[in-house]
Amino acid sequence: MPELRLWGIRRSIASAVGAALLLVGGLIVAALWYAGWPGLERDATVTAATLFDLLKLVFAVVAGVGGVAALVVAYRRQRVAEHTNALAEFAHQLAHAADLRAEVTKALAEAADERAKTETDRNGVRLFNERFAKASEQLGSEKAAVRLAGVYAMAGLADDWREGRQTCIDVLCAYLRMPYSPPSETPSEASTQQAEGQASTVDAETARAAREEREVRHTVIRLIGRHLRLILDDPTSWRGLDFDFTGAVFDGGDFSNVTFSGGRVSFEGATFSAGRVRFNRSMFSGGEVSFRGSTFGGGEVVFGGSTFSGGLVSFEGSTFGGGEVFFAWSTFSGGEVSFAGSTFGGGEVAFDGSTFNGGRVSFGGSTFSGGRVSFGGSTFGGERVFFGGATFSGGQLRLDKALINVPPEFGVWSGKAPPDGLFLPEAWAWADGGRLAKRHLARAEKRQLTRADGSKNADAL
C-alpha cells in the first residue's frame, strides 16, 4: 500500500520560508562580496523616497514569503491528490484481486461440491449395488423365508433407487417367470393323506415347498399390485414401467384396482391354472397389455368393472379351456381389445353388463367349441364387435340378452339361421351370409330399446 510522507503544514512553510531567506541572504552576501564590500553612507535624515523604498522592500519580502507558502501548499495539495489517486488505484486492484479470489474460491467450492456429490453418488450406487446383490442372493435361497425377505428387499430397493427401479421390477417379474408347479392339494387334504398313509414323507415335503413357493409368488404379485395402485405423482409409484410376465404360471394373485397407463405389460403365454386372479376395477388406459397365447385353464380370472379406454389389450391366440373369466360390467370405450384367433373350449367367459361404446373389440377367427361366452345385459352402442371368421362347433355364444344398438359383425354362414350355439336376439331377421337384413334393422333396434325400458321399469318396481 503506497504511503504519503509529508511534514506538518506549519513546519513545511517555516522550513520553506527559512530556506528562501537563507537563499536571499546568501545572494546579498555574494553580491556585496562581488562588489568589494562597498561602504554604506548613512544620511542624517530619512526621506520619503527612502521610506517608500523600504516599504517596497518589505512588501516584496512579504510577497515572496507568501509565494513560498502558496507554493508549499500547492505542492502538498498535488502530493495529496496524487496519493489519493494512487490509493484509489490500489483499492481497485485490491477489489479486482478480491473478485478473482472470490471466483477462485467459488470454483474451488464448486469443485469440492462436485467431488463430494460424485463421491456421494458413487457411494450411493455402491450401496444400491450391494443391496441389489444381497436381495438377488436372498431370492435365490432354498428357504422360503429368505426368499420372502429378498422380495421385500428388492421392492424396497426399487422404491429408493429410481434409476434402477426398472431393473428391480425386471428381477421380480423374472422370479414369477421361473418354472413353477402349483400345489395340487390344500394343507388340510395333505395332512389327511399323510394320516392315511397315502403320501410319503418326500411327497409331503414337496407339497410343503410348493405351498411356500406359492406364498412367495403371491407376495411378489401383491407388492406389484400395491405399487400400481399409487397415483402417478407418488415417488414410489410403478406406473408407466414395463412388466414382463411372459410364460408365468398364476394360481392366484391380486391386480385389482391397478392402472396400466403406460409402458408395456406382457402376460404372453401365461397360464392361469388355479386359484383366483383379480384384475377387477382395473384401468387399461394406455400403452400395451398383452395376454397373447395365454391359457385360462382353471380357477377364476376376474376383470369385472374394469375400464379399457386406450391402447391395446390383446388376448389373441389365447385358450379358454376351463375355469371362469369375468369381464362383467366392464367398459370398452376406446383403443382395441382383441380376442382374435382365440379358442373358447370350456369354462365360462362372461361379458354380462359390459358396455361397448367406442374403440374396437375383435373375436375374428376365434373358435367356439365348448363352454359358454355370454353378453347378457351388455350394451353395444359404439363401434362394432367383430366376429368375422369365427367358427362355432360347440358351446354357447349368447348375445340374445344384449342391448344392441350397433349390431356385431359376423362372417359368412350358410342359410338364414345362425350356427348352433350362437344365440342372437329373436327380433332380428338374418339374411344369408350372417348379415342383418337392413329392412328389419330399425324394427329390431326399436324392440331392443323397448325391452330395455321394460327391464328398467321392472327393476324400479
CSV table of C-alpha atoms in Angstrom, one decimal:
chain,number,residue,atom,x,y,z
A,1,MET,CA,0.0,0.0,0.0
A,2,PRO,CA,1.5,3.4,-1.0
A,3,GLU,CA,2.4,5.8,1.9
A,4,LEU,CA,2.3,9.6,1.9
A,5,ARG,CA,5.1,11.1,4.0
A,6,LEU,CA,4.7,14.9,4.5
A,7,TRP,CA,5.7,17.3,7.2
A,8,GLY,CA,3.1,19.4,9.0
A,9,ILE,CA,1.9,22.5,7.2
A,10,ARG,CA,3.5,24.9,9.7
A,11,ARG,CA,6.7,23.1,9.7
A,12,SER,CA,6.7,22.9,5.9
A,13,ILE,CA,6.0,26.7,5.5
A,14,ALA,CA,8.6,27.7,8.1
A,15,SER,CA,11.2,25.5,6.5
A,16,ALA,CA,10.4,26.8,3.0
A,17,VAL,CA,10.5,30.5,4.3
A,18,GLY,CA,13.7,29.9,6.2
A,19,ALA,CA,15.2,28.3,3.1
A,20,ALA,CA,14.1,31.2,1.0
A,21,LEU,CA,15.5,33.8,3.5
A,22,LEU,CA,18.8,31.9,3.6
A,23,LEU,CA,18.9,31.9,-0.2
A,24,VAL,CA,18.2,35.6,-0.4
A,25,GLY,CA,20.7,36.3,2.3
A,26,GLY,CA,23.3,34.3,0.5
A,27,LEU,CA,22.6,36.2,-2.7
A,28,ILE,CA,23.0,39.5,-1.0
A,29,VAL,CA,26.3,38.5,0.7
A,30,ALA,CA,27.5,37.2,-2.7
A,31,ALA,CA,26.6,40.5,-4.4
A,32,LEU,CA,28.4,42.5,-1.7
A,33,TRP,CA,31.4,40.3,-1.9
A,34,TYR,CA,31.5,40.7,-5.7
A,35,ALA,CA,31.2,44.5,-5.3
A,36,GLY,CA,34.1,44.6,-2.9
A,37,TRP,CA,32.1,45.2,0.2
A,38,PRO,CA,31.2,48.8,-0.5
A,39,GLY,CA,30.5,51.0,2.4
A,40,LEU,CA,27.1,52.4,3.2
A,41,GLU,CA,26.5,56.0,3.6
A,42,ARG,CA,24.1,56.9,6.3
A,43,ASP,CA,22.2,60.2,5.9
A,44,ALA,CA,21.1,62.2,8.7
A,45,THR,CA,17.5,62.2,7.6
A,46,VAL,CA,15.2,59.6,6.1
A,47,THR,CA,13.5,60.9,3.1
A,48,ALA,CA,10.1,59.9,1.8
A,49,ALA,CA,11.7,58.2,-1.1
A,50,THR,CA,13.8,56.2,1.1
A,51,LEU,CA,10.9,55.2,3.3
A,52,PHE,CA,8.9,54.3,0.2
A,53,ASP,CA,11.8,52.1,-1.0
A,54,LEU,CA,11.9,50.4,2.4
A,55,LEU,CA,8.1,49.7,2.2
A,56,LYS,CA,8.5,48.2,-1.2
A,57,LEU,CA,11.3,46.0,0.1
A,58,VAL,CA,9.1,44.9,3.0
A,59,PHE,CA,6.2,44.2,0.7
A,60,ALA,CA,8.4,42.3,-1.7
A,61,VAL,CA,9.7,40.2,1.1
A,62,VAL,CA,6.2,39.5,2.4
A,63,ALA,CA,5.0,38.7,-1.1
A,64,GLY,CA,7.9,36.4,-1.5
A,65,VAL,CA,7.2,34.7,1.8
A,66,GLY,CA,3.5,34.3,0.8
A,67,GLY,CA,4.5,33.0,-2.6
A,68,VAL,CA,6.8,30.5,-1.0
A,69,ALA,CA,3.9,29.4,1.3
A,70,ALA,CA,1.5,29.2,-1.6
A,71,LEU,CA,4.0,27.0,-3.5
A,72,VAL,CA,4.3,24.8,-0.4
A,73,VAL,CA,0.5,24.5,-0.1
A,74,ALA,CA,0.1,23.8,-3.8
A,75,TYR,CA,2.9,21.2,-3.7
A,76,ARG,CA,1.3,19.5,-0.7
A,77,ARG,CA,-2.1,19.5,-2.5
A,78,GLN,CA,-0.6,17.9,-5.6
A,79,ARG,CA,1.0,15.3,-3.5
A,80,VAL,CA,-2.2,14.6,-1.6
A,81,ALA,CA,-4.1,14.3,-4.9
A,82,GLU,CA,-1.5,12.0,-6.4
A,83,HIS,CA,-1.6,9.9,-3.3
A,84,THR,CA,-5.4,9.8,-3.4
A,85,ASN,CA,-5.3,8.6,-7.0
A,86,ALA,CA,-2.7,6.0,-6.1
A,87,LEU,CA,-4.9,4.8,-3.2
A,88,ALA,CA,-7.9,4.6,-5.5
A,89,GLU,CA,-5.9,2.6,-8.0
A,90,PHE,CA,-4.6,0.4,-5.2
A,91,ALA,CA,-8.1,-0.1,-3.9
A,92,HIS,CA,-9.3,-1.0,-7.4
A,93,GLN,CA,-6.5,-3.5,-7.7
A,94,LEU,CA,-7.5,-4.9,-4.3
A,95,ALA,CA,-11.1,-5.2,-5.3
A,96,HIS,CA,-10.2,-6.9,-8.5
A,97,ALA,CA,-7.9,-9.3,-6.6
A,98,ALA,CA,-10.7,-9.9,-4.1
A,99,ASP,CA,-13.1,-10.7,-7.0
A,100,LEU,CA,-10.6,-13.1,-8.5
A,101,ARG,CA,-10.0,-14.6,-5.1
A,102,ALA,CA,-13.8,-15.0,-4.7
A,103,GLU,CA,-14.2,-16.6,-8.1
A,104,VAL,CA,-11.3,-18.9,-7.4
A,105,THR,CA,-12.8,-19.7,-4.0
A,106,LYS,CA,-16.2,-20.3,-5.6
A,107,ALA,CA,-14.7,-22.5,-8.3
A,108,LEU,CA,-12.8,-24.5,-5.6
A,109,ALA,CA,-16.1,-24.8,-3.6
A,110,GLU,CA,-18.0,-26.0,-6.7
A,111,ALA,CA,-15.2,-28.5,-7.5
A,112,ALA,CA,-15.3,-29.7,-3.9
A,113,ASP,CA,-19.1,-30.0,-4.0
A,114,GLU,CA,-18.9,-31.8,-7.3
A,115,ARG,CA,-16.3,-34.2,-5.9
A,116,ALA,CA,-18.4,-34.7,-2.8
A,117,LYS,CA,-21.5,-35.3,-4.9
A,118,THR,CA,-19.6,-37.7,-7.2
A,119,GLU,CA,-18.3,-39.4,-4.1
A,120,THR,CA,-21.8,-39.5,-2.6
A,121,ASP,CA,-23.3,-40.8,-5.8
A,122,ARG,CA,-20.6,-43.4,-6.1
A,123,ASN,CA,-21.2,-44.4,-2.6
A,124,GLY,CA,-24.9,-44.4,-3.2
A,125,VAL,CA,-24.6,-46.5,-6.3
A,126,ARG,CA,-22.2,-48.8,-4.5
A,127,LEU,CA,-24.7,-49.1,-1.7
A,128,PHE,CA,-27.6,-49.8,-4.1
A,129,ASN,CA,-25.5,-52.4,-5.9
A,130,GLU,CA,-24.7,-54.0,-2.6
A,131,ARG,CA,-28.4,-54.0,-1.7
A,132,PHE,CA,-29.3,-55.4,-5.1
A,133,ALA,CA,-26.7,-58.2,-4.9
A,134,LYS,CA,-27.9,-59.1,-1.4
A,135,ALA,CA,-31.6,-59.1,-2.4
A,136,SER,CA,-30.9,-61.2,-5.5
A,137,GLU,CA,-28.9,-63.6,-3.4
A,138,GLN,CA,-31.9,-63.9,-1.0
A,139,LEU,CA,-34.3,-64.5,-3.9
A,140,GLY,CA,-32.1,-67.5,-4.9
A,141,SER,CA,-32.2,-69.1,-1.5
A,142,GLU,CA,-33.6,-72.5,-0.9
A,143,LYS,CA,-35.5,-71.3,2.2
A,144,ALA,CA,-38.9,-69.7,1.6
A,145,ALA,CA,-38.5,-67.2,4.5
A,146,VAL,CA,-35.2,-65.9,3.0
A,147,ARG,CA,-36.8,-65.6,-0.4
A,148,LEU,CA,-39.7,-63.6,1.1
A,149,ALA,CA,-37.1,-61.3,2.7
A,150,GLY,CA,-35.5,-60.9,-0.7
A,151,VAL,CA,-38.8,-60.0,-2.3
A,152,TYR,CA,-39.4,-57.2,0.2
A,153,ALA,CA,-35.8,-56.1,0.0
A,154,MET,CA,-36.0,-55.8,-3.8
A,155,ALA,CA,-39.3,-53.9,-3.7
A,156,GLY,CA,-37.8,-51.5,-1.1
A,157,LEU,CA,-34.8,-51.0,-3.3
A,158,ALA,CA,-37.0,-50.2,-6.2
A,159,ASP,CA,-38.7,-47.5,-4.1
A,160,ASP,CA,-35.4,-46.0,-3.1
A,161,TRP,CA,-33.5,-46.3,-6.3
A,162,ARG,CA,-35.3,-44.5,-9.1
A,163,GLU,CA,-32.6,-45.0,-11.7
A,164,GLY,CA,-32.6,-48.8,-11.0
A,165,ARG,CA,-36.3,-49.2,-10.5
A,166,GLN,CA,-37.0,-50.9,-13.8
A,167,THR,CA,-34.1,-53.4,-13.1
A,168,CYS,CA,-35.6,-54.3,-9.7
A,169,ILE,CA,-39.0,-54.8,-11.3
A,170,ASP,CA,-37.5,-57.0,-14.0
A,171,VAL,CA,-36.0,-59.2,-11.3
A,172,LEU,CA,-39.3,-59.6,-9.5
A,173,CYS,CA,-41.0,-60.4,-12.8
A,174,ALA,CA,-38.3,-62.8,-13.7
A,175,TYR,CA,-38.9,-64.6,-10.4
A,176,LEU,CA,-42.6,-65.1,-11.5
A,177,ARG,CA,-41.4,-66.5,-14.8
A,178,MET,CA,-39.4,-69.2,-13.2
A,179,PRO,CA,-40.7,-72.8,-13.6
A,180,TYR,CA,-43.5,-73.4,-11.1
A,181,SER,CA,-45.9,-76.2,-10.4
A,182,PRO,CA,-48.8,-75.1,-8.2
A,183,PRO,CA,-49.6,-77.4,-5.2
A,184,SER,CA,-52.2,-79.9,-6.0
A,185,GLU,CA,-54.0,-80.0,-2.7
A,186,THR,CA,-54.7,-77.8,0.3
A,187,PRO,CA,-52.8,-78.2,3.6
A,188,SER,CA,-55.7,-80.0,5.2
A,189,GLU,CA,-56.0,-82.5,2.4
A,190,ALA,CA,-52.3,-83.1,2.5
A,191,SER,CA,-52.5,-83.7,6.3
A,192,THR,CA,-55.3,-86.1,5.8
A,193,GLN,CA,-53.4,-88.0,3.1
A,194,GLN,CA,-50.4,-88.2,5.4
A,195,ALA,CA,-52.5,-89.5,8.2
A,196,GLU,CA,-53.9,-92.2,6.0
A,197,GLY,CA,-50.5,-93.2,4.8
A,198,GLN,CA,-51.3,-92.2,1.2
A,199,ALA,CA,-48.3,-89.8,0.8
A,200,SER,CA,-44.7,-90.4,1.6
A,201,THR,CA,-42.6,-88.0,3.6
A,202,VAL,CA,-40.9,-86.9,0.4
A,203,ASP,CA,-44.3,-86.0,-1.1
A,204,ALA,CA,-45.2,-84.1,2.0
A,205,GLU,CA,-42.0,-82.1,1.9
A,206,THR,CA,-42.6,-81.4,-1.8
A,207,ALA,CA,-46.2,-80.2,-1.2
A,208,ARG,CA,-45.0,-78.0,1.6
A,209,ALA,CA,-42.2,-76.5,-0.5
A,210,ALA,CA,-44.8,-75.8,-3.2
A,211,ARG,CA,-47.1,-74.1,-0.8
A,212,GLU,CA,-44.3,-72.0,0.5
A,213,GLU,CA,-43.3,-71.0,-3.1
A,214,ARG,CA,-46.9,-70.1,-3.8
A,215,GLU,CA,-46.8,-67.7,-0.8
A,216,VAL,CA,-43.6,-66.1,-2.1
A,217,ARG,CA,-45.0,-65.6,-5.6
A,218,HIS,CA,-48.3,-64.2,-4.3
A,219,THR,CA,-46.3,-61.7,-2.3
A,220,VAL,CA,-44.5,-60.6,-5.4
A,221,ILE,CA,-47.9,-60.1,-7.1
A,222,ARG,CA,-49.3,-58.3,-4.1
A,223,LEU,CA,-46.4,-55.8,-4.0
A,224,ILE,CA,-46.6,-55.1,-7.7
A,225,GLY,CA,-50.3,-54.5,-7.4
A,226,ARG,CA,-49.8,-52.2,-4.4
A,227,HIS,CA,-47.4,-50.0,-6.3
A,228,LEU,CA,-49.6,-49.9,-9.4
A,229,ARG,CA,-52.5,-48.5,-7.2
A,230,LEU,CA,-50.5,-45.5,-6.2
A,231,ILE,CA,-51.1,-42.2,-8.1
A,232,LEU,CA,-48.6,-41.3,-10.8
A,233,ASP,CA,-47.1,-38.4,-8.8
A,234,ASP,CA,-46.3,-40.7,-5.9
A,235,PRO,CA,-42.5,-41.1,-5.8
A,236,THR,CA,-42.8,-44.8,-5.2
A,237,SER,CA,-45.4,-45.4,-7.9
A,238,TRP,CA,-44.5,-48.0,-10.5
A,239,ARG,CA,-47.0,-46.9,-13.2
A,240,GLY,CA,-45.7,-46.4,-16.7
A,241,LEU,CA,-43.0,-49.0,-16.3
A,242,ASP,CA,-42.6,-52.4,-18.1
A,243,PHE,CA,-43.8,-55.6,-16.6
A,244,ASP,CA,-42.8,-58.9,-18.3
A,245,PHE,CA,-44.8,-61.9,-17.0
A,246,THR,CA,-44.3,-63.9,-20.2
A,247,GLY,CA,-44.9,-67.6,-19.7
A,248,ALA,CA,-45.5,-67.2,-16.0
A,249,VAL,CA,-47.9,-69.5,-14.1
A,250,PHE,CA,-50.6,-67.9,-12.0
A,251,ASP,CA,-52.6,-69.8,-9.4
A,252,GLY,CA,-53.9,-66.6,-7.6
A,253,GLY,CA,-53.0,-63.0,-7.1
A,254,ASP,CA,-54.4,-59.6,-6.8
A,255,PHE,CA,-54.1,-56.9,-9.5
A,256,SER,CA,-57.4,-55.3,-8.6
A,257,ASN,CA,-57.8,-51.5,-8.9
A,258,VAL,CA,-54.4,-51.1,-10.6
A,259,THR,CA,-53.8,-48.8,-13.5
A,260,PHE,CA,-51.9,-49.8,-16.6
A,261,SER,CA,-51.3,-46.4,-18.1
A,262,GLY,CA,-48.1,-46.7,-20.0
A,263,GLY,CA,-45.2,-48.9,-20.8
A,264,ARG,CA,-45.7,-52.5,-21.8
A,265,VAL,CA,-47.2,-55.2,-19.7
A,266,SER,CA,-46.9,-58.8,-21.0
A,267,PHE,CA,-48.8,-61.8,-19.9
A,268,GLU,CA,-48.0,-63.5,-23.2
A,269,GLY,CA,-48.0,-67.3,-22.9
A,270,ALA,CA,-49.0,-67.1,-19.2
A,271,THR,CA,-51.0,-69.9,-17.6
A,272,PHE,CA,-53.9,-69.2,-15.3
A,273,SER,CA,-54.3,-72.7,-13.8
A,274,ALA,CA,-56.0,-72.3,-10.5
A,275,GLY,CA,-57.0,-70.0,-7.7
A,276,ARG,CA,-58.4,-66.6,-8.2
A,277,VAL,CA,-56.5,-63.9,-10.1
A,278,ARG,CA,-58.2,-60.5,-9.8
A,279,PHE,CA,-58.0,-57.6,-12.3
A,280,ASN,CA,-61.4,-56.2,-11.3
A,281,ARG,CA,-61.9,-52.4,-11.4
A,282,SER,CA,-58.5,-52.0,-13.1
A,283,MET,CA,-57.9,-49.4,-15.8
A,284,PHE,CA,-56.2,-50.1,-19.1
A,285,SER,CA,-55.8,-46.5,-20.4
A,286,GLY,CA,-52.6,-46.6,-22.5
A,287,GLY,CA,-49.6,-48.5,-23.6
A,288,GLU,CA,-50.0,-52.2,-24.4
A,289,VAL,CA,-51.2,-55.1,-22.3
A,290,SER,CA,-50.7,-58.4,-23.9
A,291,PHE,CA,-52.2,-61.8,-23.0
A,292,ARG,CA,-51.4,-63.3,-26.4
A,293,GLY,CA,-51.2,-67.1,-26.3
A,294,SER,CA,-52.3,-67.3,-22.7
A,295,THR,CA,-54.1,-70.3,-21.3
A,296,PHE,CA,-57.1,-69.9,-18.9
A,297,GLY,CA,-57.4,-73.5,-17.7
A,298,GLY,CA,-58.8,-73.3,-14.3
A,299,GLY,CA,-59.8,-71.1,-11.3
A,300,GLU,CA,-61.2,-67.6,-11.8
A,301,VAL,CA,-59.7,-64.6,-13.6
A,302,VAL,CA,-61.8,-61.5,-12.9
A,303,PHE,CA,-61.7,-58.3,-15.0
A,304,GLY,CA,-65.1,-57.2,-13.7
A,305,GLY,CA,-65.7,-53.5,-13.6
A,306,SER,CA,-62.5,-52.7,-15.5
A,307,THR,CA,-62.1,-49.9,-18.0
A,308,PHE,CA,-60.5,-50.4,-21.4
A,309,SER,CA,-60.1,-46.8,-22.7
A,310,GLY,CA,-57.0,-46.7,-24.7
A,311,GLY,CA,-54.0,-48.5,-26.1
A,312,LEU,CA,-54.2,-52.2,-27.0
A,313,VAL,CA,-55.2,-55.1,-24.8
A,314,SER,CA,-54.7,-58.3,-26.7
A,315,PHE,CA,-55.9,-61.9,-25.9
A,316,GLU,CA,-55.1,-63.0,-29.4
A,317,GLY,CA,-54.5,-66.8,-29.7
A,318,SER,CA,-55.4,-67.4,-26.1
A,319,THR,CA,-57.1,-70.6,-24.9
A,320,PHE,CA,-60.1,-70.5,-22.6
A,321,GLY,CA,-60.4,-74.2,-21.7
A,322,GLY,CA,-61.8,-74.1,-18.2
A,323,GLY,CA,-62.5,-72.1,-15.2
A,324,GLU,CA,-64.2,-68.8,-15.3
A,325,VAL,CA,-63.1,-65.5,-16.9
A,326,PHE,CA,-65.3,-62.5,-16.0
A,327,PHE,CA,-65.4,-59.2,-17.9
A,328,ALA,CA,-68.8,-58.4,-16.4
A,329,TRP,CA,-69.7,-54.7,-16.0
A,330,SER,CA,-66.6,-53.6,-17.8
A,331,THR,CA,-66.4,-50.6,-20.1
A,332,PHE,CA,-64.8,-50.7,-23.6
A,333,SER,CA,-64.7,-47.1,-24.6
A,334,GLY,CA,-61.5,-46.7,-26.7
A,335,GLY,CA,-58.5,-48.4,-28.1
A,336,GLU,CA,-58.7,-52.0,-29.1
A,337,VAL,CA,-59.4,-55.3,-27.3
A,338,SER,CA,-58.6,-58.3,-29.4
A,339,PHE,CA,-59.6,-62.0,-28.8
A,340,ALA,CA,-58.7,-62.8,-32.5
A,341,GLY,CA,-57.7,-66.4,-33.1
A,342,SER,CA,-58.6,-67.5,-29.6
A,343,THR,CA,-60.2,-70.8,-28.6
A,344,PHE,CA,-63.2,-71.0,-26.3
A,345,GLY,CA,-63.3,-74.6,-25.5
A,346,GLY,CA,-64.6,-74.8,-21.9
A,347,GLY,CA,-65.5,-72.9,-18.8
A,348,GLU,CA,-67.3,-69.6,-18.9
A,349,VAL,CA,-66.3,-66.2,-20.3
A,350,ALA,CA,-68.8,-63.5,-19.2
A,351,PHE,CA,-69.2,-60.0,-20.5
A,352,ASP,CA,-72.5,-59.5,-18.8
A,353,GLY,CA,-73.5,-55.9,-18.2
A,354,SER,CA,-70.5,-54.6,-20.1
A,355,THR,CA,-70.6,-51.5,-22.3
A,356,PHE,CA,-69.1,-51.4,-25.8
A,357,ASN,CA,-69.1,-47.7,-26.6
A,358,GLY,CA,-66.1,-47.0,-28.8
A,359,GLY,CA,-62.9,-48.5,-29.9
A,360,ARG,CA,-62.9,-52.0,-31.3
A,361,VAL,CA,-63.4,-55.4,-29.9
A,362,SER,CA,-62.5,-58.3,-32.1
A,363,PHE,CA,-63.2,-62.0,-31.9
A,364,GLY,CA,-62.2,-62.5,-35.5
A,365,GLY,CA,-61.1,-66.0,-36.4
A,366,SER,CA,-61.9,-67.4,-33.0
A,367,THR,CA,-63.1,-70.9,-32.3
A,368,PHE,CA,-66.2,-71.5,-30.1
A,369,SER,CA,-66.1,-75.2,-29.4
A,370,GLY,CA,-67.2,-75.5,-25.8
A,371,GLY,CA,-68.1,-73.7,-22.7
A,372,ARG,CA,-70.2,-70.5,-22.6
A,373,VAL,CA,-69.5,-66.9,-23.7
A,374,SER,CA,-72.3,-64.6,-22.6
A,375,PHE,CA,-73.1,-60.9,-23.2
A,376,GLY,CA,-76.2,-60.8,-21.1
A,377,GLY,CA,-77.3,-57.2,-20.4
A,378,SER,CA,-74.3,-55.8,-22.4
A,379,THR,CA,-74.8,-52.7,-24.4
A,380,PHE,CA,-73.4,-52.3,-27.9
A,381,GLY,CA,-73.6,-48.6,-28.6
A,382,GLY,CA,-70.4,-47.7,-30.4
A,383,GLU,CA,-68.1,-49.4,-32.7
A,384,ARG,CA,-69.0,-52.9,-33.9
A,385,VAL,CA,-67.8,-56.0,-32.2
A,386,PHE,CA,-66.2,-58.2,-34.8
A,387,PHE,CA,-66.8,-61.9,-35.1
A,388,GLY,CA,-65.7,-62.3,-38.7
A,389,GLY,CA,-64.1,-65.7,-39.5
A,390,ALA,CA,-65.2,-67.2,-36.1
A,391,THR,CA,-66.3,-70.9,-36.1
A,392,PHE,CA,-69.0,-72.4,-34.0
A,393,SER,CA,-68.7,-76.1,-33.2
A,394,GLY,CA,-70.0,-76.4,-29.7
A,395,GLY,CA,-70.7,-74.5,-26.6
A,396,GLN,CA,-72.7,-71.3,-26.5
A,397,LEU,CA,-72.2,-67.7,-27.6
A,398,ARG,CA,-75.1,-65.8,-26.1
A,399,LEU,CA,-76.0,-62.4,-27.5
A,400,ASP,CA,-79.7,-62.8,-27.1
A,401,LYS,CA,-80.0,-60.8,-23.9
A,402,ALA,CA,-77.7,-58.0,-25.0
A,403,LEU,CA,-78.9,-54.4,-25.7
A,404,ILE,CA,-77.6,-53.9,-29.2
A,405,ASN,CA,-77.7,-50.6,-31.0
A,406,VAL,CA,-74.9,-51.3,-33.3
A,407,PRO,CA,-75.1,-55.0,-34.3
A,408,PRO,CA,-71.9,-57.1,-34.1
A,409,GLU,CA,-70.4,-58.2,-37.4
A,410,PHE,CA,-70.2,-61.9,-38.2
A,411,GLY,CA,-68.6,-63.8,-41.0
A,412,VAL,CA,-70.3,-65.9,-43.7
A,413,TRP,CA,-72.5,-68.8,-42.8
A,414,SER,CA,-74.8,-70.9,-44.9
A,415,GLY,CA,-78.6,-70.5,-44.7
A,416,LYS,CA,-80.6,-67.9,-42.8
A,417,ALA,CA,-80.3,-69.5,-39.3
A,418,PRO,CA,-77.2,-68.7,-37.2
A,419,PRO,CA,-74.9,-71.7,-36.4
A,420,ASP,CA,-75.7,-73.9,-33.5
A,421,GLY,CA,-74.6,-72.4,-30.2
A,422,LEU,CA,-74.9,-68.8,-31.4
A,423,PHE,CA,-77.8,-67.2,-29.7
A,424,LEU,CA,-79.0,-63.9,-31.2
A,425,PRO,CA,-82.0,-61.6,-30.4
A,426,GLU,CA,-85.2,-63.2,-31.6
A,427,ALA,CA,-86.5,-60.0,-33.1
A,428,TRP,CA,-83.8,-59.9,-35.7
A,429,ALA,CA,-84.1,-61.3,-39.2
A,430,TRP,CA,-80.9,-62.5,-40.7
A,431,ALA,CA,-80.0,-62.6,-44.4
A,432,ASP,CA,-77.8,-65.3,-46.0
A,433,GLY,CA,-74.2,-64.8,-45.0
A,434,GLY,CA,-74.7,-63.7,-41.5
A,435,ARG,CA,-75.5,-60.1,-42.0
A,436,LEU,CA,-78.6,-58.5,-40.5
A,437,ALA,CA,-81.3,-57.7,-43.1
A,438,LYS,CA,-81.5,-53.9,-43.5
A,439,ARG,CA,-85.3,-53.8,-43.7
A,440,HIS,CA,-85.5,-55.3,-40.2
A,441,LEU,CA,-82.7,-53.3,-38.5
A,442,ALA,CA,-84.8,-50.3,-37.4
A,443,ARG,CA,-87.6,-52.5,-36.1
A,444,ALA,CA,-85.1,-54.7,-34.2
A,445,GLU,CA,-83.4,-51.7,-32.6
A,446,LYS,CA,-86.8,-50.3,-31.5
A,447,ARG,CA,-87.7,-53.6,-29.9
A,448,GLN,CA,-84.4,-53.8,-28.1
A,449,LEU,CA,-84.9,-50.3,-26.7
A,450,THR,CA,-88.5,-51.2,-25.7
A,451,ARG,CA,-87.2,-54.3,-23.9
A,452,ALA,CA,-84.5,-52.2,-22.2
A,453,ASP,CA,-87.1,-49.7,-21.0
A,454,GLY,CA,-89.3,-52.5,-19.7
A,455,SER,CA,-86.5,-54.0,-17.8
A,456,LYS,CA,-85.7,-50.7,-16.1
A,457,ASN,CA,-89.3,-50.2,-15.1
A,458,ALA,CA,-89.4,-53.7,-13.7
A,459,ASP,CA,-86.3,-53.1,-11.7
A,460,ALA,CA,-87.8,-49.8,-10.4
A,461,LEU,CA,-91.0,-51.7,-9.3
